[in-house]
Amino acid sequence: MQTINGLVIKSGLVLGRARLVSQPSLEVASSRITSREVNRELRLLNDAVDRVADDLGQHLQALRDAGSAREILEAHLLILRDPEIASLIHEAVSNKLESAAAAVQRVFSEVAAGFQNLDNEFYAQRSADYRDVQQHLLSELIGQKKADLQDWQPDQIAVLKEPTPSQVSAFSRLKVPAYCSEQGSFTSHASILTRSLNIAAVTALPGLCGQVRDGDALILDAIDGRVIIDPDQPTLLLYDQLREKYRSQEEQEARTPGEPTRTAGGRRIHLRCNLDLLSEIDRPAKLGADGIGLYRTEFLYLGKDRLPSEELQFEIYREVAEKAAPHSVTIRSFDLGGDKLSHLIPAPQEENPYLGCRGIRFSLAQPAIFRTQIRAVLKASQFGRINLMFPMVTDLKDFLAASSIVDKCRQELDAEGTPYDAEMPLGVMIEVPSAALCADELARHCGFLSIGTNDLVQYVLAADRNNSALTPYYVTHHPAVLQLLRQTLAAGLHYGKPVSVCGEMASLPEYVPLLIGMGFTDLSVNPSSYRECRRIIQRCDAELDALFAGQSFSCGLAAIEELIYQRLKPYYHL
Ligand code: PEP
Ligand code: MG
């Protein structure tokens, strides 16, 4: 028996047998053609593009209800039909006399590498999408079929190096119950698809593929984030019982979504959902959430090749506000940086994009883009309860500068006679250490604060959130982080302003009792974690509160880990 620990992508408990899935990586040697062969190669290319389009179209049909899956596959279709890429490939075949496969290999690799070099997560995802379409197209061109997924048995768990979005959607079609992978991240497109298609999964499992053989008995524990290879009899028995318990809990939660979320001690907790893709817009209401605590509007750019107009944005924000009703939606203005928009707007290359012109800095530097968004948000505000917040705020001057642009937009709308909600609250994200340290001043002037722990942790600890080699340094519960959370919450309480936590910290089971114990009453979580977070909150009791009395978090990391992983464990552990 052997256990490997990793990262839960979608929770679940599955017992079965391993089936190794190979990586769809087709490398084509550069190969030349003669000018007489050009037309034949172009025909082969067009046929292959049509077949991939058909295949994606069939996936899309099969996924009629799965919103984010749709958006990702539609983005793949756009990439496949991208006229710029098509003309580069045609040019390579017609003028440089490269074979169609070699041209596809080279052109897609160059575009993907261009995105990868931008060194941020948004474009790393784009790069993965281009590689996925490239592999799909190459497998058609070279005539190699993905035989490896045929005849899937219901008790087989997929084991692979790193999933691609098209593999994940194939898993869903073949009813693969779960997968585990050696590499992957929580926010990759493959992981987003995994959650919306409801496939239990654990990733970031070091050495997985070298240690599992086809047919090995496997426990995929996507609750604690581990895979157990060749489990012994007592472990199998234990997991069999846990699986039953987990199933009945899920059934019970599905029956009672409507009650407001409260701790066992009766404290009301506003539990909201984060919204990334529009296609997930119905999920918060279905889950019974108290609205949308963070709508990441920059996702509107995913797979798009032009800036969204005011009218389009208005329609979208209006729909989001209407769907969130009677609850509120907190719309975050675009969290874009110069690098993230380079395909849409010429912006100077930055050495250090994460410390560069990002979030509100970018919006203030590009007032036309910002004003378009603010006008759209204001116009939509009469159709529901909208809060507007600004990302990457350094201090009060950022908030005042952004607010004055909102004021100007209000005046314009007044002059035009366009109605809007004059009381729409304006708030800031606390994700830069200076903002947390100046939380008092911000709380005095802003309508609300929302803590983005994903960035706050990376900036406080100087550890890139996307660099898995730095995981030991990226410690969400570091005392330095917790002290800033405590200070921010105290500032909000002092001025009577709501303070929520909307970073991934709030979605991670082990941190939920910690945040509740610290006194937070507003959490915004990713929809797939909603039920589990709610269940944990409902277990939090007076004993938990007592554990936190007088806790300043100025103690060392070891004491905090003892608190989280020992004393708080009964609250989040099944
Ligand atoms: C955060 O930084 O915690 C956050 C919610 O924003 P994002 O993950 O979109 O940067
Ligand atoms: Mg952030």
XYZ file of C-alpha atoms and ligand atoms in Angstrom:
585
model
C 0.000 0.000 0.000
C 1.274 3.437 -0.860
C -0.204 6.911 -0.354
C 0.521 10.032 -2.412
C -0.848 13.400 -1.304
C -2.019 16.035 -3.748
C -4.553 18.744 -4.461
C -8.327 18.217 -4.677
C -9.801 19.571 -7.913
C -13.305 18.220 -7.431
C -14.361 16.467 -4.263
C -15.536 12.877 -4.123
C -14.536 9.420 -2.927
C -13.995 6.724 -5.537
C -12.733 3.175 -5.093
C -11.675 1.333 -8.224
C -8.850 0.161 -10.474
C -6.185 2.266 -12.148
C -6.135 2.765 -15.876
C -3.140 4.627 -17.240
C -3.907 7.175 -19.920
C -1.044 8.320 -22.090
C -0.316 11.908 -22.903
C -1.660 13.043 -26.283
C 1.693 14.414 -27.346
C 2.409 14.022 -31.014
C 5.698 15.406 -32.235
C 6.150 15.829 -35.940
C 9.599 16.037 -37.451
C 9.938 19.025 -39.749
C 9.272 17.712 -43.214
C 9.454 19.350 -46.605
C 7.181 18.935 -49.589
C 7.579 19.795 -53.249
C 5.543 22.553 -54.872
C 3.497 19.880 -56.665
C 2.340 18.548 -53.287
C 1.075 21.886 -51.955
C -2.556 21.450 -52.998
C -2.742 17.928 -51.611
C -1.345 19.084 -48.233
C -3.803 21.985 -48.073
C -6.657 19.589 -48.779
C -5.460 17.249 -46.032
C -5.270 20.217 -43.684
C -8.777 21.452 -44.472
C -10.222 17.965 -44.037
C -8.474 17.592 -40.679
C -9.766 20.999 -39.508
C -13.308 19.968 -40.501
C -13.031 16.686 -38.615
C -11.773 18.405 -35.454
C -14.590 20.966 -35.762
C -17.095 18.096 -36.064
C -15.613 16.393 -33.050
C -15.769 19.585 -30.957
C -19.320 20.168 -32.200
C -20.316 16.706 -30.992
C -18.704 17.334 -27.591
C -20.643 20.590 -27.404
C -23.929 18.884 -28.160
C -23.304 16.233 -25.548
C -22.553 18.982 -23.015
C -25.728 20.965 -23.519
C -26.116 21.813 -19.825
C -22.521 22.180 -18.757
C -21.940 25.918 -19.056
C -18.234 26.446 -18.497
C -17.441 23.336 -20.483
C -19.300 24.922 -23.378
C -17.333 28.154 -23.155
C -14.003 26.360 -23.140
C -14.877 24.131 -26.086
C -16.261 27.131 -27.962
C -12.949 28.877 -27.334
C -11.240 25.810 -28.851
C -13.440 26.111 -31.923
C -12.444 29.766 -32.248
C -8.776 28.827 -31.986
C -9.255 26.123 -34.615
C -10.851 28.625 -37.005
C -8.580 31.547 -36.061
C -7.965 33.273 -39.428
C -4.532 34.521 -38.406
C -3.313 31.058 -37.524
C -4.902 29.615 -40.649
C -3.098 32.125 -42.835
C 0.264 31.431 -41.123
C -0.182 27.697 -41.722
C -1.268 28.187 -45.332
C 1.694 30.437 -45.892
C 4.067 27.859 -44.399
C 2.700 25.139 -46.685
C 2.408 27.219 -49.874
C 5.560 29.342 -49.647
C 7.917 27.595 -47.249
C 6.927 24.140 -48.528
C 6.406 22.666 -45.062
C 4.109 19.655 -44.769
C 0.684 20.452 -43.261
C 1.522 18.529 -40.071
C 4.892 20.254 -39.698
C 3.267 23.658 -40.265
C 0.551 22.968 -37.684
C 3.177 21.788 -35.228
C 5.402 24.844 -35.688
C 2.767 27.603 -35.913
C 0.709 26.428 -32.935
C 3.853 25.853 -30.869
C 5.029 29.396 -31.590
C 1.689 30.943 -30.644
C 1.450 28.792 -27.492
C 5.015 29.663 -26.500
C 4.221 33.356 -26.998
C 1.403 33.079 -24.448
C 3.472 30.937 -22.090
C 6.258 33.529 -22.091
C 3.845 36.172 -20.863
C 4.270 34.517 -17.499
C 0.839 34.861 -16.049
C -1.816 32.369 -15.334
C -4.483 33.755 -17.648
C -2.233 33.341 -20.652
C -0.732 30.098 -19.443
C -4.293 28.792 -19.825
C -4.527 30.215 -23.332
C -1.266 28.513 -24.143
C -2.620 25.171 -22.883
C -5.732 25.659 -25.044
C -3.627 26.248 -28.168
C -1.559 23.130 -27.432
C -4.701 21.106 -26.906
C -6.146 22.181 -30.273
C -2.755 21.556 -31.872
C -2.666 17.966 -30.577
C -6.242 17.377 -31.657
C -5.460 18.603 -35.167
C -2.188 16.657 -35.402
C -3.856 13.430 -34.341
C -6.312 13.891 -37.228
C -3.584 14.842 -39.693
C -1.314 11.955 -38.820
C -4.259 9.628 -38.570
C -3.496 8.533 -35.001
C -6.663 7.881 -33.024
C -7.113 8.256 -29.301
C -7.613 4.533 -28.850
C -6.536 4.743 -25.279
C -9.919 5.782 -23.921
C -12.001 3.098 -25.605
C -13.927 0.420 -23.641
C -13.843 2.301 -20.374
C -15.105 0.196 -17.474
C -17.217 1.854 -14.748
C -14.747 0.957 -11.975
C -11.694 2.371 -13.757
C -10.029 5.531 -12.482
C -7.925 7.438 -15.022
C -4.282 7.994 -14.072
C -2.323 10.445 -16.176
C 0.482 12.959 -16.277
C -1.557 16.139 -16.810
C -5.095 16.321 -18.220
C -6.042 18.511 -21.164
C -9.522 20.057 -21.506
C -10.388 17.697 -24.363
C -9.384 14.668 -22.302
C -11.583 15.876 -19.462
C -14.573 16.277 -21.735
C -13.887 12.813 -23.167
C -13.819 11.474 -19.574
C -17.234 12.964 -19.054
C -18.648 11.419 -22.226
C -17.217 8.019 -21.321
C -18.515 8.350 -17.747
C -15.048 8.019 -16.233
C -15.869 8.413 -12.515
C -12.594 10.017 -11.421
C -9.061 10.820 -12.425
C -5.776 11.605 -10.747
C -2.793 13.300 -12.297
C 0.816 13.983 -11.553
C 0.608 17.623 -12.606
C -2.110 20.255 -12.720
C -3.370 23.352 -10.941
C -6.666 24.319 -9.385
C -7.402 27.050 -11.893
C -6.404 25.393 -15.188
C -9.089 25.012 -17.842
C -8.904 21.272 -17.448
C -9.695 21.745 -13.725
C -12.523 24.218 -14.380
C -14.058 21.672 -16.762
C -13.556 18.904 -14.236
C -15.605 20.799 -11.673
C -18.394 21.765 -14.019
C -18.608 18.215 -15.369
C -18.589 16.855 -11.834
C -15.686 14.420 -12.093
C -13.903 13.637 -8.812
C -10.226 14.471 -9.228
C -6.949 14.893 -7.373
C -3.912 16.454 -9.013
C -0.324 17.514 -8.223
C 0.552 13.969 -7.084
C 4.344 13.675 -7.262
C 5.688 10.559 -8.972
C 2.178 9.170 -9.586
C 2.690 7.740 -13.069
C 5.900 5.953 -12.120
C 4.228 4.223 -9.192
C 0.856 3.074 -10.474
C 0.433 0.143 -12.864
C -2.588 -0.654 -15.004
C -5.129 -2.577 -12.959
C -3.774 -1.614 -9.507
C -6.489 -1.208 -6.869
C -6.851 2.505 -6.172
C -8.631 4.753 -3.687
C -9.118 8.275 -4.930
C -9.736 10.345 -1.825
C -10.742 13.705 -3.276
C -11.740 14.963 0.163
C -8.368 14.906 1.874
C -6.503 15.059 -1.443
C -4.725 11.744 -1.695
C -4.465 8.616 -3.745
C -3.886 5.244 -2.116
C -2.328 2.605 -4.357
C -2.965 -1.046 -3.608
C -4.760 -0.396 -0.272
C -4.761 -3.063 2.434
C -7.978 -4.658 3.672
C -8.586 -2.397 6.736
C -8.066 0.738 4.605
C -10.476 -0.549 1.977
C -13.057 -1.250 4.657
C -12.625 2.197 6.200
C -13.038 3.920 2.849
C -16.055 1.831 2.002
C -17.750 3.188 5.130
C -16.583 6.740 4.434
C -18.007 6.525 0.933
C -21.428 5.588 2.290
C -21.307 8.438 4.796
C -20.268 10.887 2.098
C -23.084 9.764 -0.217
C -25.792 10.166 2.404
C -24.449 13.596 3.387
C -24.603 14.717 -0.230
C -28.153 13.448 -0.597
C -29.241 15.268 2.530
C -27.670 18.563 1.410
C -29.287 18.328 -1.990
C -32.660 18.172 -0.205
C -32.184 21.223 2.043
C -30.488 24.005 0.145
C -32.855 26.825 1.085
C -32.149 27.573 4.769
C -29.886 30.526 5.604
C -26.398 29.412 6.588
C -25.742 29.560 10.335
C -23.124 28.163 12.667
C -24.211 25.626 15.281
C -24.131 28.560 17.702
C -26.661 30.454 15.539
C -24.291 33.023 14.006
C -25.529 34.002 10.527
C -22.846 33.563 7.888
C -23.347 35.047 4.447
C -22.042 32.369 2.156
C -21.786 33.488 -1.438
C -20.333 32.081 -4.627
C -17.566 33.344 -6.861
C -18.506 33.566 -10.521
C -15.881 33.294 -13.233
C -17.735 32.143 -16.310
C -21.140 33.430 -17.276
C -22.218 29.925 -18.033
C -22.154 29.155 -14.302
C -24.571 31.942 -13.564
C -27.401 29.662 -12.405
C -25.314 27.725 -9.921
C -25.328 30.149 -6.955
C -29.145 30.225 -6.908
C -29.387 26.434 -7.337
C -27.050 25.973 -4.402
C -29.084 28.401 -2.301
C -26.132 30.810 -1.932
C -26.540 34.339 -0.542
C -25.631 35.830 -3.918
C -22.359 36.321 -5.789
C -19.470 37.626 -3.713
C -17.010 38.041 -6.579
C -17.703 38.240 -10.282
C -14.355 38.161 -12.104
C -15.294 40.211 -15.164
C -11.943 39.811 -16.913
C -13.075 36.306 -17.860
C -15.237 38.061 -20.455
C -12.048 38.233 -22.495
C -11.530 34.490 -22.570
C -11.323 33.425 -26.202
C -12.371 36.883 -27.408
C -10.494 38.993 -29.883
C -11.966 42.390 -29.171
C -12.872 44.529 -26.174
C -16.454 43.983 -25.008
C -18.640 46.986 -25.831
C -20.632 48.977 -23.249
C -23.862 47.482 -24.582
C -22.626 43.902 -24.370
C -21.269 44.450 -20.870
C -24.524 46.097 -19.786
C -26.508 43.069 -21.005
C -24.208 40.701 -19.164
C -24.134 42.627 -15.862
C -27.886 43.050 -16.022
C -28.360 39.305 -16.441
C -25.974 38.576 -13.572
C -27.798 41.059 -11.309
C -31.188 39.624 -12.228
C -30.065 36.047 -11.660
C -28.521 36.929 -8.290
C -31.747 38.586 -7.071
C -32.955 38.913 -4.365
C -29.312 38.756 -3.306
C -26.512 41.007 -4.419
C -23.674 40.515 -6.862
C -20.273 42.066 -6.293
C -18.857 42.932 -9.678
C -15.118 43.380 -9.740
C -13.795 45.804 -12.337
C -11.409 44.186 -14.831
C -8.358 42.730 -13.143
C -6.193 43.046 -16.217
C -2.584 43.949 -16.646
C -0.671 45.312 -19.617
C 0.537 41.805 -20.400
C -2.921 40.257 -20.192
C -4.282 42.608 -22.819
C -1.363 42.582 -25.202
C -3.413 40.889 -27.916
C -6.077 43.591 -27.700
C -4.235 46.756 -26.754
C -0.633 47.694 -27.384
C 0.864 48.017 -23.908
C 4.507 48.275 -22.944
C 6.181 44.982 -22.054
C 6.746 44.714 -18.304
C 9.630 42.992 -16.545
C 7.440 42.100 -13.596
C 3.757 42.018 -14.596
C 2.493 40.945 -11.175
C 4.123 44.042 -9.697
C 3.162 46.138 -12.673
C 0.248 47.977 -14.181
C -2.401 45.491 -13.059
C -5.981 45.719 -11.737
C -7.059 49.231 -10.805
C -3.679 50.598 -11.933
C -4.409 49.392 -15.445
C -7.970 50.757 -15.336
C -6.779 54.180 -14.194
C -4.144 54.192 -16.932
C -6.764 53.224 -19.551
C -9.697 55.451 -18.585
C -11.627 54.776 -21.786
C -11.794 51.031 -21.080
C -12.588 51.691 -17.419
C -15.332 54.218 -18.169
C -16.990 51.813 -20.601
C -17.136 49.199 -17.885
C -18.323 51.590 -15.151
C -21.118 52.967 -17.348
C -22.262 49.420 -18.118
C -22.228 48.477 -14.417
C -24.121 51.634 -13.418
C -26.764 51.096 -16.098
C -27.217 47.481 -14.956
C -27.459 48.537 -11.296
C -31.137 49.469 -11.667
C -31.957 45.813 -12.413
C -30.702 44.278 -9.196
C -28.404 44.748 -6.223
C -24.934 45.434 -7.557
C -21.804 46.249 -5.538
C -18.759 47.383 -7.474
C -15.246 46.726 -6.267
C -11.769 47.516 -7.502
C -8.899 45.005 -7.569
C -5.230 45.509 -6.712
C -5.866 48.719 -4.757
C -2.707 49.997 -3.063
C -4.246 52.614 -0.798
C -6.964 55.244 -0.455
C -5.752 57.337 -3.369
C -6.507 54.471 -5.783
C -10.009 54.193 -4.380
C -10.594 57.953 -4.568
C -9.307 58.106 -8.152
C -11.579 55.215 -9.174
C -14.553 56.722 -7.312
C -14.121 60.037 -9.059
C -14.355 58.274 -12.436
C -17.530 56.563 -11.199
C -18.844 60.014 -10.243
C -18.113 61.361 -13.721
C -19.948 58.417 -15.278
C -22.919 59.092 -12.993
C -22.982 62.711 -14.169
C -22.912 61.589 -17.805
C -25.804 59.212 -17.223
C -27.726 61.970 -15.379
C -27.230 64.251 -18.369
C -28.426 61.505 -20.705
C -31.403 60.763 -18.459
C -30.310 57.135 -18.014
C -31.402 55.666 -14.669
C -29.023 53.829 -12.303
C -28.804 52.936 -8.618
C -27.362 56.048 -6.999
C -26.681 54.072 -3.808
C -24.572 51.350 -5.447
C -21.854 50.533 -2.871
C -18.219 50.898 -3.956
C -15.580 48.750 -2.306
C -12.023 47.551 -2.630
C -10.203 44.275 -2.672
C -7.616 43.864 0.012
C -4.904 41.937 -1.764
C -1.873 44.208 -1.618
C -0.177 44.305 1.807
C -0.292 48.127 1.891
C -4.087 48.011 1.564
C -4.349 45.583 4.479
C -2.040 47.738 6.569
C -4.134 50.822 5.691
C -7.432 48.953 6.112
C -8.586 51.452 8.692
C -8.474 54.381 6.296
C -9.995 52.305 3.493
C -12.817 51.023 5.718
C -13.633 54.619 6.666
C -14.121 55.681 3.034
C -15.264 52.537 1.220
C -18.627 50.803 1.255
C -17.063 47.376 1.897
C -13.814 45.406 1.813
C -13.180 42.028 0.251
C -9.991 40.117 0.968
C -8.337 38.433 -2.011
C -6.122 35.949 -0.237
C -4.720 34.456 -3.454
C -2.822 37.636 -4.166
C -2.442 38.824 -0.586
C -0.522 35.656 0.299
C 1.758 35.951 -2.732
C 2.547 39.593 -2.051
C 2.992 39.245 1.724
C 5.292 36.242 1.363
C 6.886 37.260 -1.964
C 5.949 33.842 -3.383
C 4.521 33.642 -6.914
C 1.063 32.057 -6.652
C 1.545 30.153 -9.925
C 4.984 28.736 -9.254
C 4.542 25.247 -7.845
C 8.224 25.134 -6.884
C 7.420 27.818 -4.314
C 4.578 25.912 -2.643
C 6.550 25.605 0.621
C 6.708 29.404 0.755
C 3.121 30.061 -0.285
C 1.617 29.435 3.139
C -1.934 30.746 3.252
C -2.133 30.424 7.044
C 1.184 32.161 7.676
C 0.994 34.322 10.838
C 1.884 37.383 8.736
C -1.191 36.762 6.575
C -3.512 35.990 9.478
C -2.506 39.169 11.278
C -3.432 41.194 8.203
C -6.772 39.377 7.931
C -7.498 40.106 11.572
C -6.522 43.760 11.194
C -8.698 44.168 8.088
C -11.700 42.580 9.783
C -11.237 44.790 12.846
C -11.162 47.898 10.613
C -14.403 46.859 8.919
C -16.116 46.154 12.234
C -14.955 49.501 13.608
C -16.555 51.429 10.757
C -19.541 49.115 10.336
C -18.434 48.028 6.847
C -18.792 44.428 5.624
C -15.543 42.511 5.170
C -15.618 39.313 3.160
C -13.000 36.776 2.154
C -13.270 35.872 -1.526
C -9.874 34.255 -2.222
C -9.524 30.477 -2.477
C -8.710 30.351 1.240
C -12.451 30.548 1.964
C -13.074 27.525 -0.282
C -10.555 25.270 1.417
C -12.158 23.094 4.123
C -9.308 23.371 6.624
C -9.512 27.167 6.616
C -13.269 27.537 7.022
C -13.335 26.947 10.817
C -10.300 29.210 11.094
C -12.055 32.092 9.316
C -15.288 31.561 11.249
C -13.335 31.388 14.519
C -11.574 34.632 13.615
C -14.997 36.278 13.336
C -15.607 36.510 9.590
C -19.291 36.418 8.682
C -18.995 36.859 4.898
C -17.309 34.276 2.702
C -17.407 33.891 -1.056
C -16.391 30.480 -2.332
C -16.126 28.645 -5.607
C -19.435 26.903 -6.354
C -17.979 23.409 -6.239
C -16.861 23.981 -2.636
C -20.092 25.644 -1.542
C -21.815 22.625 0.006
C -18.782 21.433 1.864
C -18.088 24.922 3.246
C -21.695 25.247 4.354
C -21.556 21.887 6.098
C -18.401 22.920 7.956
C -19.892 26.267 8.974
C -22.940 24.480 10.360
C -20.625 22.474 12.616
C -18.859 25.533 14.075
C -19.934 25.946 17.703
C -19.258 27.862 20.897
C -16.268 25.638 21.633
C -14.698 26.828 18.408
C -15.247 30.463 19.376
C -13.605 29.736 22.741
C -10.506 28.432 20.960
C -10.065 31.834 19.364
C -10.630 34.062 22.391
C -7.557 36.253 22.800
C -5.844 34.740 19.736
C -3.593 37.371 18.172
C -1.783 35.185 15.619
C 1.476 36.712 16.679
C 2.449 33.179 17.703
C 4.677 31.200 15.359
C 3.680 29.142 12.354
C 3.992 25.881 14.318
C 1.352 26.988 16.841
C -1.003 28.001 14.015
C -0.510 24.671 12.296
C -1.227 22.879 15.551
C -4.457 24.864 15.824
C -5.565 24.181 12.240
C -4.437 20.608 11.767
C -5.145 19.287 15.280
C -7.710 21.289 17.198
C -9.834 22.476 14.262
C -9.709 19.154 12.442
C -12.983 17.780 13.878
C -14.817 20.685 12.210
C -13.620 20.071 8.662
C -12.724 16.429 8.670
C -15.384 13.971 7.631
C -7.514 36.915 -4.932
O -6.457 37.442 -5.272
O -7.662 36.260 -3.875
C -8.700 37.035 -5.791
C -9.894 36.660 -5.373
O -8.512 37.512 -7.030
P -7.908 36.644 -8.246
O -7.740 35.221 -7.772
O -8.857 36.778 -9.361
O -6.599 37.335 -8.474
Mg -6.481 38.836 -6.912
